[in-house]
Short mmCIF file of N, CA and C in Angstrom, two decimals:
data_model
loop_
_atom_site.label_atom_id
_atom_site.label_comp_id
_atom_site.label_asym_id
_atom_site.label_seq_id
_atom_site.Cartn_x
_atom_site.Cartn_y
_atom_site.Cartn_z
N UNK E 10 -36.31 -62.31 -1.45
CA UNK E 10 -35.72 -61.32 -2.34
C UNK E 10 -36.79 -60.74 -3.27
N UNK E 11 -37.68 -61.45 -3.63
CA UNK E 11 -38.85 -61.23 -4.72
C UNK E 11 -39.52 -59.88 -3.86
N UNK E 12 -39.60 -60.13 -2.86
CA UNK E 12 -40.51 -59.49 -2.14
C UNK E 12 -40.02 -57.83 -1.74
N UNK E 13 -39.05 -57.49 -1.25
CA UNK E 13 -37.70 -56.71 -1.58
C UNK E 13 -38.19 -56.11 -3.04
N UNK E 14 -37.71 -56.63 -4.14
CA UNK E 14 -37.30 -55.92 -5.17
C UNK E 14 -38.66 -55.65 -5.76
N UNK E 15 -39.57 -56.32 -5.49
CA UNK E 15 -41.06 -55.67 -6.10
C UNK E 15 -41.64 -54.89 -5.08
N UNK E 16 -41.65 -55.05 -4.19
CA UNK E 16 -41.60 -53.46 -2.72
C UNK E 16 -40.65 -52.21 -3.28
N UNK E 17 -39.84 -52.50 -3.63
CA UNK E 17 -38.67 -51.44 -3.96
C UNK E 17 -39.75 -50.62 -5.76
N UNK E 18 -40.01 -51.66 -6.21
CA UNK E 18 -40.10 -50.94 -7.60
C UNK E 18 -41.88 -50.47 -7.31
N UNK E 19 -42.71 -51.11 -6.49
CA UNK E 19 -43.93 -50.27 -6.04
C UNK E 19 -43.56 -48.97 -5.33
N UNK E 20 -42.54 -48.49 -4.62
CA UNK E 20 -42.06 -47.83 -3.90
C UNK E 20 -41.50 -46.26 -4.93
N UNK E 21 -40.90 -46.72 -6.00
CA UNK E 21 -40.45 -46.28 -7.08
C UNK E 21 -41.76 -45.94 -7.87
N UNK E 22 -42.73 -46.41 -8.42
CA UNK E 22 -43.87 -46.28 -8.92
C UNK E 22 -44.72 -45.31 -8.18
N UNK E 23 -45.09 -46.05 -6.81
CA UNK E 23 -45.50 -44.77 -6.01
C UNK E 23 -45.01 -43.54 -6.03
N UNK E 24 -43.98 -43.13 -6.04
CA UNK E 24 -43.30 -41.62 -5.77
C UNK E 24 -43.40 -40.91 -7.29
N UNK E 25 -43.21 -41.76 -8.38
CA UNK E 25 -43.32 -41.47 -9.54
C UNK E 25 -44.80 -40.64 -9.93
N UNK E 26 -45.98 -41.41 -9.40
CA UNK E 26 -47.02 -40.99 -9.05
C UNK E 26 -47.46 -39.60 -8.70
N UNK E 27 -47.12 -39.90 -7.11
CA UNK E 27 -47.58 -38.43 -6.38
C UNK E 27 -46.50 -37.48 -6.75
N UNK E 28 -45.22 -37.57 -6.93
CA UNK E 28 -44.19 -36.47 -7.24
C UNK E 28 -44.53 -35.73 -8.68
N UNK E 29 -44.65 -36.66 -9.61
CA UNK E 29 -44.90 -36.53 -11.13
C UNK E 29 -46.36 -36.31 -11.40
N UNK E 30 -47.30 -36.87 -10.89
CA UNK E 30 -48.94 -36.95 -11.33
C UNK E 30 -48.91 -36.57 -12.79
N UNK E 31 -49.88 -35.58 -13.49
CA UNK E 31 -50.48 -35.89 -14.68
C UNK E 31 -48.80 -35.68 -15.63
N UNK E 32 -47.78 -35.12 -15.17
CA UNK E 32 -46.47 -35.06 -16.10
C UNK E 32 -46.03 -36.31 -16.02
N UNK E 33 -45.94 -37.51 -15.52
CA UNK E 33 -45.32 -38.43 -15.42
C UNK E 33 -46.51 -40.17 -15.81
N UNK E 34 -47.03 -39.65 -15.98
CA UNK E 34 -48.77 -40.01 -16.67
C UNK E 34 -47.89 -41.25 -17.67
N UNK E 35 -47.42 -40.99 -18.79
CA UNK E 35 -46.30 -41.71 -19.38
C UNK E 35 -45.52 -42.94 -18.78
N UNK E 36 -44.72 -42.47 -17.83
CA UNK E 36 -43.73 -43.43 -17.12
C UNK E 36 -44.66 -44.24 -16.29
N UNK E 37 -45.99 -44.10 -15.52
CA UNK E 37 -46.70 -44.81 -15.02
C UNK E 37 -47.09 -45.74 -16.17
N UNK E 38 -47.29 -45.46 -17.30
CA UNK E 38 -48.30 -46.45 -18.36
C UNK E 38 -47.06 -47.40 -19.05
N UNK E 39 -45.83 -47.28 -18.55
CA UNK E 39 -44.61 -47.68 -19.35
C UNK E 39 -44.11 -48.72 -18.31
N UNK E 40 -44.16 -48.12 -17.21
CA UNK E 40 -43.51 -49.54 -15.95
C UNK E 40 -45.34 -50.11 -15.56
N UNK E 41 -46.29 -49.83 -16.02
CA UNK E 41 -47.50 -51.24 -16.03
C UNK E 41 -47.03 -52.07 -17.12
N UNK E 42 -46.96 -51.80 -18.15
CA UNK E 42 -46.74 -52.21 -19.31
C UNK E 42 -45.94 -53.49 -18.82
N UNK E 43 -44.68 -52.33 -18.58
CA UNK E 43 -43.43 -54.27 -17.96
C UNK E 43 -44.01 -54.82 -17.11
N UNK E 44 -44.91 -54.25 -15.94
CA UNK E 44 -45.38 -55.66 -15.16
C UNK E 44 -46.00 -56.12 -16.00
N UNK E 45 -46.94 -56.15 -16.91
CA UNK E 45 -47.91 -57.41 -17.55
C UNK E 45 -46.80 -58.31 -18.28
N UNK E 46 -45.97 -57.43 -18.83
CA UNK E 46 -44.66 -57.99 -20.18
C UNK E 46 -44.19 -59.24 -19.30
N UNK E 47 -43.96 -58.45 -17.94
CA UNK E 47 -43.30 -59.47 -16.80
C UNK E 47 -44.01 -60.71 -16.58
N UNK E 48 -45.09 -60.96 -15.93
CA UNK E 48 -46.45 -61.42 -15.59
C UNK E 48 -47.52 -61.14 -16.02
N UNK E 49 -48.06 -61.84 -17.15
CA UNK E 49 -49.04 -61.47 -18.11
C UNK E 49 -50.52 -61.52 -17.04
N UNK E 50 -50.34 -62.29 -16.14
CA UNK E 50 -51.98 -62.34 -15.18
C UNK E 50 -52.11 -61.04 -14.84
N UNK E 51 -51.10 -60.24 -14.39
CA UNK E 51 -51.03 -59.07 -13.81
C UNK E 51 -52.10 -58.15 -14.37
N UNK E 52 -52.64 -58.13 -15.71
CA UNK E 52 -53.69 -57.55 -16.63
C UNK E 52 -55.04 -57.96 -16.09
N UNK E 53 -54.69 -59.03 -15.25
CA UNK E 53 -56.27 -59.47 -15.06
C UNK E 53 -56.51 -59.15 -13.68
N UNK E 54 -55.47 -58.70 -12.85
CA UNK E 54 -55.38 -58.48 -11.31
C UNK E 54 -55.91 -57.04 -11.49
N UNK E 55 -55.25 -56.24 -12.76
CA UNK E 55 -55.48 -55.32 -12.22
C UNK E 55 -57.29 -54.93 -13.02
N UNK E 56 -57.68 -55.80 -13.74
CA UNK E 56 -58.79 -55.09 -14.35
C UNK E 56 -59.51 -55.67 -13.05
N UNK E 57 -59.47 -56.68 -12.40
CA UNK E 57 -60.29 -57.23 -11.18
C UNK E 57 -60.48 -55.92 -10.33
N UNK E 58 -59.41 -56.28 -9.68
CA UNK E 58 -59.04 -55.72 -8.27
C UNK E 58 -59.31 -53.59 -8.41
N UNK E 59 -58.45 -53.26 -9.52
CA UNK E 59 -58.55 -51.68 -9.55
C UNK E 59 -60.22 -50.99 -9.21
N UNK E 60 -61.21 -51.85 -10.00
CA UNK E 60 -62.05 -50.68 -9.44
C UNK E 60 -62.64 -50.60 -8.00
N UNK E 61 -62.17 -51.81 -7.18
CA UNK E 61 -62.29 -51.15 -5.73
C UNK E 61 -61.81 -49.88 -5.36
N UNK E 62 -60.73 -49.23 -5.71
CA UNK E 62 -60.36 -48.55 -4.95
C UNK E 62 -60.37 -47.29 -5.91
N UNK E 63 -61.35 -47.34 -7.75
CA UNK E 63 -61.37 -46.42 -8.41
C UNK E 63 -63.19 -45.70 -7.58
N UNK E 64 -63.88 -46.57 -7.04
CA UNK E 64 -65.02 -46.76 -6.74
C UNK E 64 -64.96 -46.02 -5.33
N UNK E 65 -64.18 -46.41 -4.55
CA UNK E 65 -63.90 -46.33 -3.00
C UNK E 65 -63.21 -44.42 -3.24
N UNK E 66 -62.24 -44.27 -3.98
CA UNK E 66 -61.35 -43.19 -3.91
C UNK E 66 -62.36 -42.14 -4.02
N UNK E 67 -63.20 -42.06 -5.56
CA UNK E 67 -64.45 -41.47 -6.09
C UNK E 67 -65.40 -40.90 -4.83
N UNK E 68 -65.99 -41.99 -4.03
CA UNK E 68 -66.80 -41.85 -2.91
C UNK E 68 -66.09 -40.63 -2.33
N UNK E 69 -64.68 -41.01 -1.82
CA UNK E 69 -64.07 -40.05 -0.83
C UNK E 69 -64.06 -38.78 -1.15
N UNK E 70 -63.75 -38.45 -2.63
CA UNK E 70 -63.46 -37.01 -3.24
C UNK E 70 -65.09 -36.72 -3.26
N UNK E 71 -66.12 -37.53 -3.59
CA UNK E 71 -67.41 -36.50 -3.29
C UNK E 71 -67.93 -36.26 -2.48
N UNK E 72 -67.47 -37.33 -1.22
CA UNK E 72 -67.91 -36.84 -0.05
C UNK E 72 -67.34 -35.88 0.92
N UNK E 73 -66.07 -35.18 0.22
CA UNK E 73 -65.13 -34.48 0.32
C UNK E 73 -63.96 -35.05 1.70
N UNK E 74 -64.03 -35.90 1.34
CA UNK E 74 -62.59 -36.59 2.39
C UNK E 74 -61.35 -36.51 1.57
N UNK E 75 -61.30 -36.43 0.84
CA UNK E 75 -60.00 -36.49 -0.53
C UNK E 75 -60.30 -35.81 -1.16
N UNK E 76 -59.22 -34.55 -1.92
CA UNK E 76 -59.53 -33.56 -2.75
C UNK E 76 -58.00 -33.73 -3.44
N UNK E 77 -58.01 -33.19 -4.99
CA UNK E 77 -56.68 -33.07 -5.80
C UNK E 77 -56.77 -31.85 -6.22
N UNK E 78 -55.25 -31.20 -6.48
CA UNK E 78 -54.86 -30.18 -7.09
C UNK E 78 -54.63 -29.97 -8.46
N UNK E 79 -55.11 -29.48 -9.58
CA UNK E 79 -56.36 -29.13 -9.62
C UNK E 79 -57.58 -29.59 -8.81
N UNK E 80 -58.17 -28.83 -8.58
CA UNK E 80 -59.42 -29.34 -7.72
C UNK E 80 -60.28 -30.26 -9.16
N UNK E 81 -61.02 -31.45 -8.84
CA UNK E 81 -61.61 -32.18 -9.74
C UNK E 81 -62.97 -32.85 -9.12
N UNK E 82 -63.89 -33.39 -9.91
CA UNK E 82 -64.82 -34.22 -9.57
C UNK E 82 -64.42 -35.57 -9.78
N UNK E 83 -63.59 -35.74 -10.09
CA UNK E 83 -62.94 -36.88 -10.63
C UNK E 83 -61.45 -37.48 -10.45
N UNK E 84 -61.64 -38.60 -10.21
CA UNK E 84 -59.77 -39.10 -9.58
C UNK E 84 -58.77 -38.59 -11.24
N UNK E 85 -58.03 -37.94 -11.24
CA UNK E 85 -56.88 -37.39 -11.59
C UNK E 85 -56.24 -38.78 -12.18
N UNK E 86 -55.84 -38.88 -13.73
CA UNK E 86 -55.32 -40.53 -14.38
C UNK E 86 -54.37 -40.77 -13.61
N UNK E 87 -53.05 -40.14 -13.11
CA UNK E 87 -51.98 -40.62 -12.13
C UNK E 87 -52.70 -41.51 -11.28
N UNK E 88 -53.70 -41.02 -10.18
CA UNK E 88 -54.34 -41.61 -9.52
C UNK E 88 -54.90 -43.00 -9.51
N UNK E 89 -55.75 -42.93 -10.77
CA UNK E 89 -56.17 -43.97 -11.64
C UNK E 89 -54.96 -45.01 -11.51
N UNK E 90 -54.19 -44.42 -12.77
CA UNK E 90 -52.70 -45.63 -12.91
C UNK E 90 -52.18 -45.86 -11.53
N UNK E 91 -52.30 -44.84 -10.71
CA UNK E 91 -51.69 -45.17 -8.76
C UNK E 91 -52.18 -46.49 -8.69
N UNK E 92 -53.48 -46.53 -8.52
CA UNK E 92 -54.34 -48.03 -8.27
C UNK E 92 -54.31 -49.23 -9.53
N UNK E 93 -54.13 -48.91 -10.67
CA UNK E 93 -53.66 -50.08 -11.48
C UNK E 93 -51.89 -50.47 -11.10
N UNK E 94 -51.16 -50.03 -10.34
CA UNK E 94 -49.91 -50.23 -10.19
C UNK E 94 -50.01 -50.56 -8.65
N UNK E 95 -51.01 -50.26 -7.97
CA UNK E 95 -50.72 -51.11 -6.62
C UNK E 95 -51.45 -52.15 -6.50
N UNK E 96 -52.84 -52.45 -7.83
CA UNK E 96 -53.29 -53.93 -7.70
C UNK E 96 -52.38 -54.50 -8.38
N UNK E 97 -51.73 -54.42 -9.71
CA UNK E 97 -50.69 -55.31 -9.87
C UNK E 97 -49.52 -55.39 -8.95
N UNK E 98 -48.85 -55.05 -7.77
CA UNK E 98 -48.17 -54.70 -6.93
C UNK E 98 -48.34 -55.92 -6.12
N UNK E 99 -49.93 -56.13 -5.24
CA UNK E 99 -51.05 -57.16 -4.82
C UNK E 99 -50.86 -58.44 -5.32
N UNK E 100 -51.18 -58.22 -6.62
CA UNK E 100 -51.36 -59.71 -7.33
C UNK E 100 -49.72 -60.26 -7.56
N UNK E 101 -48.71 -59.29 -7.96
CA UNK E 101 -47.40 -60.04 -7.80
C UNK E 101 -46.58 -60.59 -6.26
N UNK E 102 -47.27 -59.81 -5.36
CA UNK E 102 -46.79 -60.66 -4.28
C UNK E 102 -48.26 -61.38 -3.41
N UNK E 103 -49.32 -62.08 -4.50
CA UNK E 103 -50.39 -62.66 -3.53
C UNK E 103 -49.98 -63.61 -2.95
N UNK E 104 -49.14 -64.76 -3.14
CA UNK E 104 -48.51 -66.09 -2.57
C UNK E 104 -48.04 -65.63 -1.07
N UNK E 105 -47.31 -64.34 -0.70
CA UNK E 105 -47.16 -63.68 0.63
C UNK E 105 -48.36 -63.19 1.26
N UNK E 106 -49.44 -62.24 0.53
CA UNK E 106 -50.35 -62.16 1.28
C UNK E 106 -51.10 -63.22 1.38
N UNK E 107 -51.43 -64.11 0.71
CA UNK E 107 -52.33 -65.34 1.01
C UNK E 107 -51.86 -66.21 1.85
N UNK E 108 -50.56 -66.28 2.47
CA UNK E 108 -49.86 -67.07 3.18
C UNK E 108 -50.30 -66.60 4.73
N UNK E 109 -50.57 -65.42 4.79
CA UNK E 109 -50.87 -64.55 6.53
C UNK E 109 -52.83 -64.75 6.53
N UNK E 110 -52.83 -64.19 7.81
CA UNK E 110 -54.47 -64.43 8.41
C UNK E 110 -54.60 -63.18 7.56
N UNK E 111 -56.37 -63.61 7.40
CA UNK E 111 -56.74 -62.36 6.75
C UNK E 111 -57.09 -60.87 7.22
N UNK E 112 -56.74 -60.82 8.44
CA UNK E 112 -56.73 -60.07 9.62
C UNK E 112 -55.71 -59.27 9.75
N UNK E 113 -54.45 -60.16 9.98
CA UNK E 113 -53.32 -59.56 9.72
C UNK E 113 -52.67 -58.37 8.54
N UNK E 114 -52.57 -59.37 7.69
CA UNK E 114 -53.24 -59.13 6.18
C UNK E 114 -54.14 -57.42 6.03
N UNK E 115 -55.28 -57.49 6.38
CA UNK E 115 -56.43 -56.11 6.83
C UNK E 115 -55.30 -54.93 7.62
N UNK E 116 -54.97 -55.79 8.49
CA UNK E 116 -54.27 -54.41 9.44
C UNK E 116 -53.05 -53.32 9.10
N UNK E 117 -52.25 -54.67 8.53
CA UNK E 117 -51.16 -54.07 7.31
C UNK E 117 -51.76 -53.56 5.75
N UNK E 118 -52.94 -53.78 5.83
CA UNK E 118 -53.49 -52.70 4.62
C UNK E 118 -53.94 -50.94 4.83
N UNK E 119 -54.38 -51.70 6.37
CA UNK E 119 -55.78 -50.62 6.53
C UNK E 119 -54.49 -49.31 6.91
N UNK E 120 -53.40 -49.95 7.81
CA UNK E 120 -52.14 -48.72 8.14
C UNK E 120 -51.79 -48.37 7.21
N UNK E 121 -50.97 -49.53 6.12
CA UNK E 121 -50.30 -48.95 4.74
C UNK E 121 -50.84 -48.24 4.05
N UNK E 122 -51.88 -48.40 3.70
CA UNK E 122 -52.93 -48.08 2.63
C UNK E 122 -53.27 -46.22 3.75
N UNK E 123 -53.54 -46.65 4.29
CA UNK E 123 -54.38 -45.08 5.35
C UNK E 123 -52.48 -44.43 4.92
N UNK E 124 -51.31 -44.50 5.10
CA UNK E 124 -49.73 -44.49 5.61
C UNK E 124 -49.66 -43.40 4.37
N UNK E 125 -50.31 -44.17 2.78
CA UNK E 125 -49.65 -43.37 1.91
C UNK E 125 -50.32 -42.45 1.29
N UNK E 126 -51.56 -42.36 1.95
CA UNK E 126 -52.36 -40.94 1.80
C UNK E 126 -52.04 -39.80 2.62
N UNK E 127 -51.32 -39.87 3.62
CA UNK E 127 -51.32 -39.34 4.67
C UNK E 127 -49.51 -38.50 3.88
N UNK E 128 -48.92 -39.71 3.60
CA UNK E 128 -47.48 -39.31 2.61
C UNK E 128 -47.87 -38.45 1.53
N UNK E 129 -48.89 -38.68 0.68
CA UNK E 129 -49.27 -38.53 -0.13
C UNK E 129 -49.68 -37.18 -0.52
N UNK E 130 -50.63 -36.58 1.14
CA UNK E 130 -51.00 -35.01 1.21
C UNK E 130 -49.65 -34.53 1.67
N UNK E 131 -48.87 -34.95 2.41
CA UNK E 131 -47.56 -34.47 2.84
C UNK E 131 -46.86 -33.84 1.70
N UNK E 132 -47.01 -34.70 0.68
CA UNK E 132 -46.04 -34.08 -0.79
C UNK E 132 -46.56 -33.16 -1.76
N UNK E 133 -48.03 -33.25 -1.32
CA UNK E 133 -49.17 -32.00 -2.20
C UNK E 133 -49.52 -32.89 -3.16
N UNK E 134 -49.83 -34.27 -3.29
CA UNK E 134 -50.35 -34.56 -4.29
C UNK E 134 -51.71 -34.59 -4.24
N UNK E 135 -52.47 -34.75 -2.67
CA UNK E 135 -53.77 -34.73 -2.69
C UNK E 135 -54.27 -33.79 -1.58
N UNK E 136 -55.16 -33.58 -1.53
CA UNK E 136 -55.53 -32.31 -0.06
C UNK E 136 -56.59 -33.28 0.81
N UNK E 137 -56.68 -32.93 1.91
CA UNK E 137 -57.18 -33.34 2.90
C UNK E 137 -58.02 -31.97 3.27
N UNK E 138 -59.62 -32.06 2.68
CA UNK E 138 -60.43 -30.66 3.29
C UNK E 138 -61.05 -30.53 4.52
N UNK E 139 -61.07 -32.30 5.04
CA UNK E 139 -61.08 -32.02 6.23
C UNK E 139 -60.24 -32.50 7.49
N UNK E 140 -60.25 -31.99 8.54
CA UNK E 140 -59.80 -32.22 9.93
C UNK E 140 -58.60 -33.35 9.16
N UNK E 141 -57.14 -33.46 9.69
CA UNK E 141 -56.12 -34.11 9.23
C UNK E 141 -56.28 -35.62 10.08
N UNK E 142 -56.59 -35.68 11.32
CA UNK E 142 -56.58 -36.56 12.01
C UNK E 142 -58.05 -37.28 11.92
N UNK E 143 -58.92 -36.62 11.41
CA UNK E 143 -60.39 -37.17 10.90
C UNK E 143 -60.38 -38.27 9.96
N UNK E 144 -59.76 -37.07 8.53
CA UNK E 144 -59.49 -37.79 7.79
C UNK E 144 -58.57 -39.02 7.80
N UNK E 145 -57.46 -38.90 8.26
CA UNK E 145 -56.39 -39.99 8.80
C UNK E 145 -57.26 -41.46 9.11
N UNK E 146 -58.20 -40.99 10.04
CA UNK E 146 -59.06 -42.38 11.10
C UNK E 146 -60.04 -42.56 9.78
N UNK E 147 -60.62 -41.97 9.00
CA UNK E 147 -61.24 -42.33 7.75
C UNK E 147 -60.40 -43.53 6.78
N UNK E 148 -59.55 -42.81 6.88
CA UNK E 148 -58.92 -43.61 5.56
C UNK E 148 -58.11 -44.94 6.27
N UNK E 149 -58.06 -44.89 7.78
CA UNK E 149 -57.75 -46.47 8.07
C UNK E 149 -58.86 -47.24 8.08
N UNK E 150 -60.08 -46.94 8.17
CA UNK E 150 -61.20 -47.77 7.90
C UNK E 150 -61.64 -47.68 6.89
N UNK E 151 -61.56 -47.00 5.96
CA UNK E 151 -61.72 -47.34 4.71
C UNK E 151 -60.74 -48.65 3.94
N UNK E 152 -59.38 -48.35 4.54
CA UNK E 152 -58.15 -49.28 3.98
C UNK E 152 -58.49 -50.54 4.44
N UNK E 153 -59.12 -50.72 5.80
CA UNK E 153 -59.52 -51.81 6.31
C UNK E 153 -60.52 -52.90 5.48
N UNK E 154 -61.66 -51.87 4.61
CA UNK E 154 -62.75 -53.11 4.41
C UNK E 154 -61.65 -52.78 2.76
N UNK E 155 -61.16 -52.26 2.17
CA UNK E 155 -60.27 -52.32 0.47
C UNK E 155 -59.66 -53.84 0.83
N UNK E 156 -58.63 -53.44 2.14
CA UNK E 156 -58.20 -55.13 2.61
C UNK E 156 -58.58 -56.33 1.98
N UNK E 157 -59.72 -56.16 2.90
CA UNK E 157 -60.48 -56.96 3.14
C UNK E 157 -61.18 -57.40 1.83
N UNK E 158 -61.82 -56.59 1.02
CA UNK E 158 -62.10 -57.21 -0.39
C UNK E 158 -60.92 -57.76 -1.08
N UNK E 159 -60.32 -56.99 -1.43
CA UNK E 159 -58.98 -57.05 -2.54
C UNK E 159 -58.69 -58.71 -2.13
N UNK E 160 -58.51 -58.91 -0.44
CA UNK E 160 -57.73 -60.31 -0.09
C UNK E 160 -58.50 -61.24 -0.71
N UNK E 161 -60.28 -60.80 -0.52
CA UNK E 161 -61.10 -62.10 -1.43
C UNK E 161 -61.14 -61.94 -2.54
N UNK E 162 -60.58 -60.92 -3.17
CA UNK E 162 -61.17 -60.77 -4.91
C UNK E 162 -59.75 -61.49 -5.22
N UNK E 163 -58.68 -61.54 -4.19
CA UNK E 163 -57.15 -62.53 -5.22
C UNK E 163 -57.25 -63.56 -5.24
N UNK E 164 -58.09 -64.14 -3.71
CA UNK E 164 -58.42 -65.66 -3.60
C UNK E 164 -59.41 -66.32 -4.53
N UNK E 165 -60.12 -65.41 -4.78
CA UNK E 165 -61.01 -65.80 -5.73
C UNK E 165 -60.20 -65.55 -7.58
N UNK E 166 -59.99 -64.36 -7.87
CA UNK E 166 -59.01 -64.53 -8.86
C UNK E 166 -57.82 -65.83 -9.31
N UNK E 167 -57.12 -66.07 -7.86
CA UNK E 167 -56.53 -67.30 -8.12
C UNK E 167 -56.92 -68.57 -8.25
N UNK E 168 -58.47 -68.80 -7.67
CA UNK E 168 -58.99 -69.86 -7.68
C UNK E 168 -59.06 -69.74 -9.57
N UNK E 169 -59.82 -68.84 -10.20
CA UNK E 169 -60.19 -68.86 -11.34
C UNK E 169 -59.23 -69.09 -12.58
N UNK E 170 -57.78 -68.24 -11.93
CA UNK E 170 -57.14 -68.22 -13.42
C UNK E 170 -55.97 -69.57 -13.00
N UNK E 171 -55.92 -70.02 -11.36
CA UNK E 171 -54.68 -70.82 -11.05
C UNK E 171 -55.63 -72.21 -10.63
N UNK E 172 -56.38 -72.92 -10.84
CA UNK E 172 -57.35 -73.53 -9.63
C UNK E 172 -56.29 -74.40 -8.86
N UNK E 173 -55.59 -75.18 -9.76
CA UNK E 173 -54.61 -76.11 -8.72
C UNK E 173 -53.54 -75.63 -7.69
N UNK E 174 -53.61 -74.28 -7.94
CA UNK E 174 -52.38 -73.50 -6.58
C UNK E 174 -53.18 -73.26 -5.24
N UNK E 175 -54.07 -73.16 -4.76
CA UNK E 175 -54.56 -73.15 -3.62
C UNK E 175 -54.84 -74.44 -2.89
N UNK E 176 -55.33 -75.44 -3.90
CA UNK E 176 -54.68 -76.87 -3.49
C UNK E 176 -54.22 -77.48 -2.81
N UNK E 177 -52.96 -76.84 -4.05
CA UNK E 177 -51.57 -77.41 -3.70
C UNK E 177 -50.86 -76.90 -3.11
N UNK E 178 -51.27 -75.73 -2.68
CA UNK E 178 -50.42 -75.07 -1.29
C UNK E 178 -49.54 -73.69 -1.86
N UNK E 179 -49.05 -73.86 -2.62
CA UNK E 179 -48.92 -72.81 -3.52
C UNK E 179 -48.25 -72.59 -4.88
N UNK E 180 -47.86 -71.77 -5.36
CA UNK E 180 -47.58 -71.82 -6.40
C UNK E 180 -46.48 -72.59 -7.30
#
C-alpha cells in the first residue's frame, strides 16, 4: 500500500510540475516540505541524490538534447524542484528498490526515467531540438547510468544515516 500511495502522490507532484512549471513553483516547495515534515531523512536524500540529475539534465540542455520554454541556459526551478521531488520519491520507497537486482532496478529507471521526458515534451513542458526518437534512445541511456548511481548513492546513504538496516535485512 505504501508503495501505491507514494507512486500516486509522485505521480501528482509530477504533473504539478510539467503542467504548472514556474506558476506552480509554490505547490512544488509546499508538498517537499511535507515529505521532509513526513520523513525528516528525506532532506538528506534529496541534497545527496538531486545533483545527479541537476548535473546530468544541465549537460543535456547544453548539449542541446533538452531544451525549455522559455528557451534557457539553465534548468527552469520547476525542473530543479522536479528532481528534489523524485529523489525524495527514491529515498521513500528505497527498502523496494534495494530489495530488486541492480539491473532490474537500472532498466525500470532507464524506461521510467527516459517514459517521463518523452510525457513530459508531449505536454510542452520541455522541447526535444533534436530527432524525437534520437533523443528518446539518449535519454534511456542516460536514465540507465542516473540508475545506476542514484541505486549506489541510497546504498551508500543508508549505510551512513541507517548502518544497522542493511544488516539486518531491512528496515
Amino acid at each position: 500500500m505504501r508503495f501505491v500511495v507514494i507512486s500516486l502522490l509522485f505521480n501528482v507532484f509530477w504533473f504539478t510540475a510539467a503542467l504548472g512549471q514556474s506558476s506552480t513553483q509554490w505547490l512544488l516547495v509546499a508538498m517537499l516540505a511535507a515529505a521532509i515534515v513526513y520523513q525528516r531523512d528525506v532532506l538528506w536524500a534529496i541534497i545527496t541524490l538531486t545533483p545527479i540529475g541537476l548535473v546530468g539534465d544541465n549537460v543535456l540542455i547544453h548539449l542541446g538534447w533538452l531544451a525549455t520554454e522559455p528557451a534557457s541556459a539553465w534548468m527552469p526551478v520547476w525542473l530543479v524542484l522536479l528532481w528534489c521531488g523524485f529523489c525524495a520519491f527514491v529515498w521513500l520507497l528505497r527498502k523496494i528498490i534495494l530489495a530488486h537486482s541492480l539491473w532490474a532496478m537500472s532498466l525500470i529507471g532507464a524506461l521510467g526515467g527516459a517514459s517521463s521526458y518523452v510525457a513530459g515534451e508531449r505536454l510542452g513542458a520541455i522541447v526535444f531540438p533534436q530527432p524525437w526518437l534520437t533523443t528518446s534512445l539518449v535519454l534511456v541511456a542516460v536514465w540507465a547510468v542516473y540508475s545506476v548511481i542514484l541505486i549506489h548513492l541510497i546504498r551508500w546513504l543508508v549505510e551512513k544515516t541507517q548502518p544497522t538496516t542493511l544488516a539486518s535485512g531491512g528496515e
